[in-house]
PDB file of C-alpha atoms in Angstrom:
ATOM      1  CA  UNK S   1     -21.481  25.507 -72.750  1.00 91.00           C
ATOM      2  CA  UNK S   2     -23.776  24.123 -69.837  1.00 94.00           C
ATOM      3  CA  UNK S   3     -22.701  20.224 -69.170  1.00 95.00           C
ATOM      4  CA  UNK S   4     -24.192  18.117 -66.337  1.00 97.00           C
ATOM      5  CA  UNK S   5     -21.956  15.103 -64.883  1.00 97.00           C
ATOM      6  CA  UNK S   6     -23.626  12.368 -62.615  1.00 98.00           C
ATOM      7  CA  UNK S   7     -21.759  10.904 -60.193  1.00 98.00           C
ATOM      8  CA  UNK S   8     -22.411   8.218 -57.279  1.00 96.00           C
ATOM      9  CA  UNK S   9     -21.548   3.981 -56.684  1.00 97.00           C
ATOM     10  CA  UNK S  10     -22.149   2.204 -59.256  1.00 96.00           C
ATOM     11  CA  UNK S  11     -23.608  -0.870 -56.968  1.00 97.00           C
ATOM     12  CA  UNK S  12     -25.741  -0.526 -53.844  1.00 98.00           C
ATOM     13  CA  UNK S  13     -26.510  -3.160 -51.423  1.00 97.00           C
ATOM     14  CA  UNK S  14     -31.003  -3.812 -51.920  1.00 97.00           C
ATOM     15  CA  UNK S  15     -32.409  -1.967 -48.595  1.00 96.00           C
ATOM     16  CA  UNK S  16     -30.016   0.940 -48.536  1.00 97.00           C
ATOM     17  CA  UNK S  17     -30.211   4.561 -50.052  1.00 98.00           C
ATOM     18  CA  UNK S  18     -28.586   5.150 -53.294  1.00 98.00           C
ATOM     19  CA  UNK S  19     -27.546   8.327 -53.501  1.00 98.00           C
ATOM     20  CA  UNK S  20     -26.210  10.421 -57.161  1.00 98.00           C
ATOM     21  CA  UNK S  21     -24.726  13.932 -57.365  1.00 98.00           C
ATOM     22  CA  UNK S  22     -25.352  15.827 -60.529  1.00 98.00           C
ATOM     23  CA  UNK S  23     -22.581  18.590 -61.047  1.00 98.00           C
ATOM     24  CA  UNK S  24     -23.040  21.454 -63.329  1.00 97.00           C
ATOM     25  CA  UNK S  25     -20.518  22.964 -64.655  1.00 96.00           C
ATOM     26  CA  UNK S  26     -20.671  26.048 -67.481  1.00 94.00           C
ATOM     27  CA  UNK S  27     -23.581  27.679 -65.963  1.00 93.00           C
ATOM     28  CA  UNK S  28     -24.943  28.789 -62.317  1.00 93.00           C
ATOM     29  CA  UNK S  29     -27.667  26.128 -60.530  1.00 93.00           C
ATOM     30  CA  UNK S  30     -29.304  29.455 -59.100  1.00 92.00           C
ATOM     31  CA  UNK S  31     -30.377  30.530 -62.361  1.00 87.00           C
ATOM     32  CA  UNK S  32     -34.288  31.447 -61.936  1.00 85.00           C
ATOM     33  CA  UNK S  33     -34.992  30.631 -65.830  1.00 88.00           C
ATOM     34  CA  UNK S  34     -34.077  26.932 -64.879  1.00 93.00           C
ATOM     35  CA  UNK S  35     -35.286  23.812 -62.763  1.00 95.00           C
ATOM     36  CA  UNK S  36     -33.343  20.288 -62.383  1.00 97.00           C
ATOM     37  CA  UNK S  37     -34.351  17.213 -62.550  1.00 97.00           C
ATOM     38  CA  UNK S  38     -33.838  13.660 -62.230  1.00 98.00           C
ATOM     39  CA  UNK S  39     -34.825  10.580 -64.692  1.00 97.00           C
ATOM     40  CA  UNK S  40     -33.752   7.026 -64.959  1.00 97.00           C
ATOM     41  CA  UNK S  41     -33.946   4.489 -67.591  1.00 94.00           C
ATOM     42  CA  UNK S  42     -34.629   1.020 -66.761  1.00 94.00           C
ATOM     43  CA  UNK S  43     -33.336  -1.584 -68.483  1.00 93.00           C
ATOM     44  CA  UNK S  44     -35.742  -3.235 -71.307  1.00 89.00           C
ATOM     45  CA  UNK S  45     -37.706  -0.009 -69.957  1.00 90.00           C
ATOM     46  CA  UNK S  46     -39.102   2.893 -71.013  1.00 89.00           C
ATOM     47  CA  UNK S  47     -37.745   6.493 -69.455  1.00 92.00           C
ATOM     48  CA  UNK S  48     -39.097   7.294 -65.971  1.00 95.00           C
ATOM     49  CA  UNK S  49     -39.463  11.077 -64.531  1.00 96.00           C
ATOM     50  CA  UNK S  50     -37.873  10.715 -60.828  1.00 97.00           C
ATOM     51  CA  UNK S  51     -38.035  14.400 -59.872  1.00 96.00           C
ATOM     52  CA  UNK S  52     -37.193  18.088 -59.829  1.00 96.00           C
ATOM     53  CA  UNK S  53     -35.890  20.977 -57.665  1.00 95.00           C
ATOM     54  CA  UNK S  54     -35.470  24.532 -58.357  1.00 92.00           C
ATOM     55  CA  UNK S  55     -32.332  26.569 -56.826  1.00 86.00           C
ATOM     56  CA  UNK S  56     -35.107  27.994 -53.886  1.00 87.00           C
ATOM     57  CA  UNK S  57     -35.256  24.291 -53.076  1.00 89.00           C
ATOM     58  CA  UNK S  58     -38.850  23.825 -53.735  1.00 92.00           C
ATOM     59  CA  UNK S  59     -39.486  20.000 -55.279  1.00 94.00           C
ATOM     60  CA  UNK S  60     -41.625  17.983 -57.114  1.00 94.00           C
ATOM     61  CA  UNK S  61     -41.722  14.235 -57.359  1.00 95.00           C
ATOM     62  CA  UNK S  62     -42.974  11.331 -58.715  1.00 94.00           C
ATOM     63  CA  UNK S  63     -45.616   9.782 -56.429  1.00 93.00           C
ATOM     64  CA  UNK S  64     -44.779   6.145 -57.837  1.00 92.00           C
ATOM     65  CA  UNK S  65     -41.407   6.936 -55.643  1.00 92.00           C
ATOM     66  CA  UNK S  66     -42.940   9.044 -52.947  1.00 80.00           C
ATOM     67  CA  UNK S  67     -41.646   8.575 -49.834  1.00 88.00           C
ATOM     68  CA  UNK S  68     -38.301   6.979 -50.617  1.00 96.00           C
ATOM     69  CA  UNK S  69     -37.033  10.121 -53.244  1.00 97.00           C
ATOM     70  CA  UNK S  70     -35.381  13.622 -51.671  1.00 97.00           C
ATOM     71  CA  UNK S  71     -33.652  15.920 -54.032  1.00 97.00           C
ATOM     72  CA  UNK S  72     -31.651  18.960 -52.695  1.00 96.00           C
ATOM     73  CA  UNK S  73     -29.629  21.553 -54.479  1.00 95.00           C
ATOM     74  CA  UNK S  74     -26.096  22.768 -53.071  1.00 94.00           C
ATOM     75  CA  UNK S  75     -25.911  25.775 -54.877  1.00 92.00           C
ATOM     76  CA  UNK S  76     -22.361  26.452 -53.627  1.00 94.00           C
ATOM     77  CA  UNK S  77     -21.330  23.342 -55.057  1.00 96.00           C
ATOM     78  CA  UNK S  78     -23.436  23.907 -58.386  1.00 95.00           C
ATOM     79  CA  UNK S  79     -24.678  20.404 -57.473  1.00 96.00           C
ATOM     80  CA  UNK S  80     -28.450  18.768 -56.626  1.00 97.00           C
ATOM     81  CA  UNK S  81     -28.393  15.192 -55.891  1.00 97.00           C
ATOM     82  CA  UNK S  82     -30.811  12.504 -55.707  1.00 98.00           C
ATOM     83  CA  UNK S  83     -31.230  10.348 -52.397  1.00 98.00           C
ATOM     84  CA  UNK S  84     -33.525   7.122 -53.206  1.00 98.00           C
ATOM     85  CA  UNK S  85     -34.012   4.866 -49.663  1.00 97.00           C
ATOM     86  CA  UNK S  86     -35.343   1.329 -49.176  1.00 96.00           C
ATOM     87  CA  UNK S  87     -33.519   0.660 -52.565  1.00 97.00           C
ATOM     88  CA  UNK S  88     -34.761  -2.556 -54.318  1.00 96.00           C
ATOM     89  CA  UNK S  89     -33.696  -4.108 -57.731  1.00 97.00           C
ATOM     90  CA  UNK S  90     -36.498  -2.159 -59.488  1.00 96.00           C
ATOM     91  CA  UNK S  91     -34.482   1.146 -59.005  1.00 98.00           C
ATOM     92  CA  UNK S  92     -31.378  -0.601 -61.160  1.00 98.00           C
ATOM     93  CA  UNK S  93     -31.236   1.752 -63.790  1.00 97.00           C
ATOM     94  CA  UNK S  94     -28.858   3.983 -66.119  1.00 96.00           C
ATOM     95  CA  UNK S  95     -29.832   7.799 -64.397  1.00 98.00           C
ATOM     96  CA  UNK S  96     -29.756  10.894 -65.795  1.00 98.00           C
ATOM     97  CA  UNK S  97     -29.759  14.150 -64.461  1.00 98.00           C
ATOM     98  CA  UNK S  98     -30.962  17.535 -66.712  1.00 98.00           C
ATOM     99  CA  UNK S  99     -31.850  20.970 -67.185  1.00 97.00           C
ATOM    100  CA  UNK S 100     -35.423  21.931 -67.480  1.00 96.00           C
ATOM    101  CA  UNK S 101     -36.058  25.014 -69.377  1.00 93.00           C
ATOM    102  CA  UNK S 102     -39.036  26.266 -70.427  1.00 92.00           C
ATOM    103  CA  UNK S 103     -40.956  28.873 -73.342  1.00 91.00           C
ATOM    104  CA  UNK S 104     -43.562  30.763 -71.937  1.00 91.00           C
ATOM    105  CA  UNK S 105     -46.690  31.537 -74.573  1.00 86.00           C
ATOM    106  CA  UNK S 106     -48.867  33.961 -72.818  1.00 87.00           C
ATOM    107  CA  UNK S 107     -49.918  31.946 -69.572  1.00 88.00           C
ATOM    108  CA  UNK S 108     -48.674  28.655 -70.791  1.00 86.00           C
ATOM    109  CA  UNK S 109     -45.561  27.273 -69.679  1.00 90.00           C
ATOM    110  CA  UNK S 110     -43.661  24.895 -72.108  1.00 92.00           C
ATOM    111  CA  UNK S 111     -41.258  22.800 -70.017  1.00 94.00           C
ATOM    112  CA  UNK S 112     -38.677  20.252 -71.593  1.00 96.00           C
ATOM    113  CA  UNK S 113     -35.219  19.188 -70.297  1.00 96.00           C
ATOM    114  CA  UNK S 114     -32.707  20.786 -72.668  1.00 96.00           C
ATOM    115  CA  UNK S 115     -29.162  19.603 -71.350  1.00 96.00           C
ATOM    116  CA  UNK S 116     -29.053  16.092 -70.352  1.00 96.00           C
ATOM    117  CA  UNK S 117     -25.985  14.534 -68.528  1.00 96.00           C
ATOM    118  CA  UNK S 118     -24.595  11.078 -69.869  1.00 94.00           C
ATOM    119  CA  UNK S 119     -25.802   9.290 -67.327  1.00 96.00           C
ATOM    120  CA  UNK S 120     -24.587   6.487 -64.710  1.00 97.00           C
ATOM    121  CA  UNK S 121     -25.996   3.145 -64.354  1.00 97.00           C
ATOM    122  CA  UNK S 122     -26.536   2.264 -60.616  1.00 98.00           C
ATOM    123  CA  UNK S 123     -27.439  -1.797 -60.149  1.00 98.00           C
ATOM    124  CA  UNK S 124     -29.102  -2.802 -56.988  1.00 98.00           C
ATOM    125  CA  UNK S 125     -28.162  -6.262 -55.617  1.00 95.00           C
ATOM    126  CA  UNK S 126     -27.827  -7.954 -52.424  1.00 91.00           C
TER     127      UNK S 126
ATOM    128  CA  UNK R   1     -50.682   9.294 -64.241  1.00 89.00           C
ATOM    129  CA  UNK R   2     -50.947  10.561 -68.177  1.00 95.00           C
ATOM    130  CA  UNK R   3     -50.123   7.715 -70.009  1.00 96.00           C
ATOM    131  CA  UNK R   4     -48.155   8.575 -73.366  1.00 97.00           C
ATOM    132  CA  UNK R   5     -48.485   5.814 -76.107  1.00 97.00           C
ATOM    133  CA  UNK R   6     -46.312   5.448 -79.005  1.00 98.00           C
ATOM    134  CA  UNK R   7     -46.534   4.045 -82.244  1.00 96.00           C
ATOM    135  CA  UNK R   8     -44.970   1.852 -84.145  1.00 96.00           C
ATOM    136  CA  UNK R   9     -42.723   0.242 -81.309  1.00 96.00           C
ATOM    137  CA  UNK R  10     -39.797  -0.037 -83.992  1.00 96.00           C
ATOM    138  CA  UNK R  11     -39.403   1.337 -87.391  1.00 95.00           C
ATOM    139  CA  UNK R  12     -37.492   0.250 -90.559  1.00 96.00           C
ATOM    140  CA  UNK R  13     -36.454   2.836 -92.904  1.00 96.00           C
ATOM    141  CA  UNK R  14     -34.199   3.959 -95.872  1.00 95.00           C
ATOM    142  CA  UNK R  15     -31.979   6.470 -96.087  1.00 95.00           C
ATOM    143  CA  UNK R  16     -33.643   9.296 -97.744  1.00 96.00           C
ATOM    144  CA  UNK R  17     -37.229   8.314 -96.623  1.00 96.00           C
ATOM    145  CA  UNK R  18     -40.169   9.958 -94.538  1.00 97.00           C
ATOM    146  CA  UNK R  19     -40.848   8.719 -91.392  1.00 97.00           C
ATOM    147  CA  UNK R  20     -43.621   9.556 -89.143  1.00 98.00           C
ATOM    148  CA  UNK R  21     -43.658   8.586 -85.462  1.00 98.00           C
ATOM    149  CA  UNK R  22     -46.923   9.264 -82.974  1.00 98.00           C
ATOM    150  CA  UNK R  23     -47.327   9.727 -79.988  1.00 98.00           C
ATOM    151  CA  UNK R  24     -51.182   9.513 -78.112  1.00 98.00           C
ATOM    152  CA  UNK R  25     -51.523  10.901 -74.382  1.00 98.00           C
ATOM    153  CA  UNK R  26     -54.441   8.916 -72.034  1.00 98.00           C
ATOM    154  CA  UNK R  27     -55.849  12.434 -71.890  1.00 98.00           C
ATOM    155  CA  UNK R  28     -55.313  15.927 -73.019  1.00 97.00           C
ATOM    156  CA  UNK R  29     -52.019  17.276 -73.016  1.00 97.00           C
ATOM    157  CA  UNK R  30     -53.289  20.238 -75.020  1.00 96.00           C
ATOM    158  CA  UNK R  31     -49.893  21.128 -76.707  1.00 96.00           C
ATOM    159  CA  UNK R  32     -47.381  20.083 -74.012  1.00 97.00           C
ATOM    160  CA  UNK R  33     -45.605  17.399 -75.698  1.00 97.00           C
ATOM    161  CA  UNK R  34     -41.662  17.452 -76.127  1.00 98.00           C
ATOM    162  CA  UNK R  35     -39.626  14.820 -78.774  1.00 98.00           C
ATOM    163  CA  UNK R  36     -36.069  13.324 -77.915  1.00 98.00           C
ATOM    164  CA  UNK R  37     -33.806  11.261 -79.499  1.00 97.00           C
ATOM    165  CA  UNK R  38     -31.340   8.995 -77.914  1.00 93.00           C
ATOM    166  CA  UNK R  39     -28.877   7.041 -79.725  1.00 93.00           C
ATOM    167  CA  UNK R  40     -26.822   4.428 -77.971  1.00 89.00           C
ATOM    168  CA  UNK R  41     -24.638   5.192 -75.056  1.00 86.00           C
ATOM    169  CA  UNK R  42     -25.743   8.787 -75.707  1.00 90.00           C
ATOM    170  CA  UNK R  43     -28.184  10.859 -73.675  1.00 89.00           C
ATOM    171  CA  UNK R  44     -31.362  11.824 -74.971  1.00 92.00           C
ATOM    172  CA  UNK R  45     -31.034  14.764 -77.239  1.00 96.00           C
ATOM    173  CA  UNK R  46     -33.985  17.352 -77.371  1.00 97.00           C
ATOM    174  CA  UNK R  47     -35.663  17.936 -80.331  1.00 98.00           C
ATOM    175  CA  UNK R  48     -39.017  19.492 -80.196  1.00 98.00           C
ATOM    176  CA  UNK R  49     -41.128  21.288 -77.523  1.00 97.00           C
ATOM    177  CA  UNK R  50     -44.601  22.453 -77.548  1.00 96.00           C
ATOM    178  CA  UNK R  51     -45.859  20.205 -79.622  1.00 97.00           C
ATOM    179  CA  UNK R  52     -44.343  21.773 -82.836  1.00 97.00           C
ATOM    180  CA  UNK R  53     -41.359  24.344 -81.833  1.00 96.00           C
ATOM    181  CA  UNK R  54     -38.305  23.195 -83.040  1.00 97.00           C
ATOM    182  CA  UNK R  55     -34.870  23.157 -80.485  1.00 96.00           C
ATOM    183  CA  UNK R  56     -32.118  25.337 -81.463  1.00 94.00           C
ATOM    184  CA  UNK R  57     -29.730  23.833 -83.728  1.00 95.00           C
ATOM    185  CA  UNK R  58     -32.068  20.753 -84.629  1.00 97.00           C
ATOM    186  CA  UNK R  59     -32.019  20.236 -88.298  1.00 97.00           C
ATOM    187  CA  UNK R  60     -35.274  20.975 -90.187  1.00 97.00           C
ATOM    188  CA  UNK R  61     -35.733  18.012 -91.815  1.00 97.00           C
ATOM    189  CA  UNK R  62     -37.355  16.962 -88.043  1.00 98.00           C
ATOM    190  CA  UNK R  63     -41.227  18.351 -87.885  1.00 98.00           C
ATOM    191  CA  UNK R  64     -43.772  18.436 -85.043  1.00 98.00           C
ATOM    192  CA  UNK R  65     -47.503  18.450 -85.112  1.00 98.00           C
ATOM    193  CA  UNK R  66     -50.230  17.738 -82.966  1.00 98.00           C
ATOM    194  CA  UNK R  67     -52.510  18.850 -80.032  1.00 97.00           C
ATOM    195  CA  UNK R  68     -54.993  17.199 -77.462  1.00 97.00           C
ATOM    196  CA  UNK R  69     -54.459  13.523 -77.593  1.00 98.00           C
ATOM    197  CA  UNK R  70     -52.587  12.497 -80.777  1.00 98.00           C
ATOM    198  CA  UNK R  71     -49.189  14.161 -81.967  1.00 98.00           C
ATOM    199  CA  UNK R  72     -46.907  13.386 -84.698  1.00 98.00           C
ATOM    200  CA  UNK R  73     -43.330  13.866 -85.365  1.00 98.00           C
ATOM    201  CA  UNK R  74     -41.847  13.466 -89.055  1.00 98.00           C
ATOM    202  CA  UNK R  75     -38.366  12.911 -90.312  1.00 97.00           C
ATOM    203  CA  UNK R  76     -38.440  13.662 -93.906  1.00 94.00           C
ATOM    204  CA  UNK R  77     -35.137  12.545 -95.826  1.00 93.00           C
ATOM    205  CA  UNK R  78     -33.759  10.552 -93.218  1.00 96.00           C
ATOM    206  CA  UNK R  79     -30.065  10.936 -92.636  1.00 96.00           C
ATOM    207  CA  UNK R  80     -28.033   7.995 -91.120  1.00 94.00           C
ATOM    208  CA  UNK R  81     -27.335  10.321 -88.014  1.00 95.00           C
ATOM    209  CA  UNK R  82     -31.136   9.858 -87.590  1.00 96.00           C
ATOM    210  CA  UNK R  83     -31.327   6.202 -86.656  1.00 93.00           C
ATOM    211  CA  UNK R  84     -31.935   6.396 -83.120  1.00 96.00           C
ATOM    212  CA  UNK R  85     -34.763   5.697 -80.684  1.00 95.00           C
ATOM    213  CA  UNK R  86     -37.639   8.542 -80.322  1.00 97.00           C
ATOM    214  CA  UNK R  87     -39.707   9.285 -77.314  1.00 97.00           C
ATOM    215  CA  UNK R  88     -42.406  11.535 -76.769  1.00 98.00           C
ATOM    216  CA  UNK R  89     -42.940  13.397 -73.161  1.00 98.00           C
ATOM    217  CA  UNK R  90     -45.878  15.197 -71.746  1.00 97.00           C
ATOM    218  CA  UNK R  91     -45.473  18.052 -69.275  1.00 96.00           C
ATOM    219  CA  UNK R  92     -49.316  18.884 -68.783  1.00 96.00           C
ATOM    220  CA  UNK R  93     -49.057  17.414 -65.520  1.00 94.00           C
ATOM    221  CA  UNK R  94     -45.850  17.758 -62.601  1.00 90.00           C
ATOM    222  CA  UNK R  95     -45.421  14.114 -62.927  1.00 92.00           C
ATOM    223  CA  UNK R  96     -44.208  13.973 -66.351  1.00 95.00           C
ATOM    224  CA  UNK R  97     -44.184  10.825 -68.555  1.00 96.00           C
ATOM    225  CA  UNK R  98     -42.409   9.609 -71.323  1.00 96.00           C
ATOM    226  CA  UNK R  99     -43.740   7.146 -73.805  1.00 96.00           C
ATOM    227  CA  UNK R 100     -42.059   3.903 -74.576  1.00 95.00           C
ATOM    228  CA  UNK R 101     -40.423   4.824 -77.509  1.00 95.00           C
ATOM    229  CA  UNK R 102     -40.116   4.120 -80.891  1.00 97.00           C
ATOM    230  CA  UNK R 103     -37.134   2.617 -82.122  1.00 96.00           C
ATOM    231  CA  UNK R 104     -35.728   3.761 -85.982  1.00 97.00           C
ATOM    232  CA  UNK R 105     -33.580   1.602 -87.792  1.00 95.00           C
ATOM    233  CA  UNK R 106     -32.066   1.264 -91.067  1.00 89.00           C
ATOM    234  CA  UNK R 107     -33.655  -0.667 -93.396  1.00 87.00           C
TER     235      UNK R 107
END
């Protein structure tokens, strides 16, 4: 069974990167069918889409963090991570990283995140 | 961005009753609208995709329905397993967006 573990510091000093490894274990990264991705709950917040990467490296990201977010994929490791510069006490948050699958109907692509890991908070303080 | 509204904020219920949870997108999301549940110290759990399709292994009782703007999702004989917060997602765009969820608790 496909699980997802986040790792990184728990604290990070405001102005510098935080930086979270997601490892997947039970399943292969490279896997075409699948994309990963990156989201992060706030606290007193609502969820928040950070980003995605497929196993060919390509990435998307949200442009509210554009700039300051680079996910890559180490597909020897079965691992992405999540780099996030410049960071401020906005970015404290519980993060998750997950699976996207997705069900095709015709032309239409159906995307959802499927496996979720349990998440690590990360608090930003000077 | 597509901004994903949901309502009510919070939710008292019985065990046993129907619930009904929606969801309304800024714009059209035609049917790209996924449901999760997250309980507490828990990861979200996926429920529902498409609008409508129902996950593998999620228990019938949980219902979908929707398209364009306004979506629904229905509990009907709520368990005590099902007390849990409920957000809605749009993936009509890259940037996806969640909406604030809605959070169900036992009355």
């Amino acid at each position: 069974q496909l699980q997802l573990q986040e790792s990184g510091p728990g604290l990070v000093k405001t102005s510098e990167t935080l930086s979270l490894t997601c490892t997947v274990s039970g399943g292969s990264i490279s896997s075409s069918s699948y994309s990963w991705g990156w989201i992060r709950l706030p606290p007193g917040k609502g969820l928040e889409w950070i980003g995605r990467i497929y196993s060919s490296g390509s990435t998307y990201y949200n442009p509210s963090l554009m700039g300051r977010v680079t996910i890559s994929v180490d597909t020897s490791r079965n691992q992405f991570s999540l780099n996030l510069s410049s960071a401020s006490a906005a970015d404290t948050a519980l993060y998750y990283c997950a699976r996207l699958g997705y069900s095709r109907d015709g032309v239409d692509f159906y995307y959802y995140m499927d496996v979720w890991g349990k998440g690590t908070t990360v608090i930003v303080s000077s | 961005d597509i901004q994903m509204t949901q309502s009510p904020s919070s939710l008292s219920a019985s065990v046993g009753e129907r619930v009904t949870i929606s969801c309304r997108a800024s714009q059209t999301i035609n049917r790209y609208l996924n449901w999760y549940q997250q309980k507490p110290g828990q990861a979200p759990k996926f429920l529902i995709y498409s609008a409508s399709s129902l996950q593998s292994g999620v228990p019938s009782r949980f219902s979908g329905s929707g398209s364009g703007t306004d979506f629904t999702l229905t509990i009907t004989s709520l368990q005590p397993e099902d007390f849990a917060t409920y957000y809605c997602q749009q993936s009509y765009s890259t940037t996806y967006t969640f909406g604030q969820g809605t959070k169900l608790e036992i009355k």
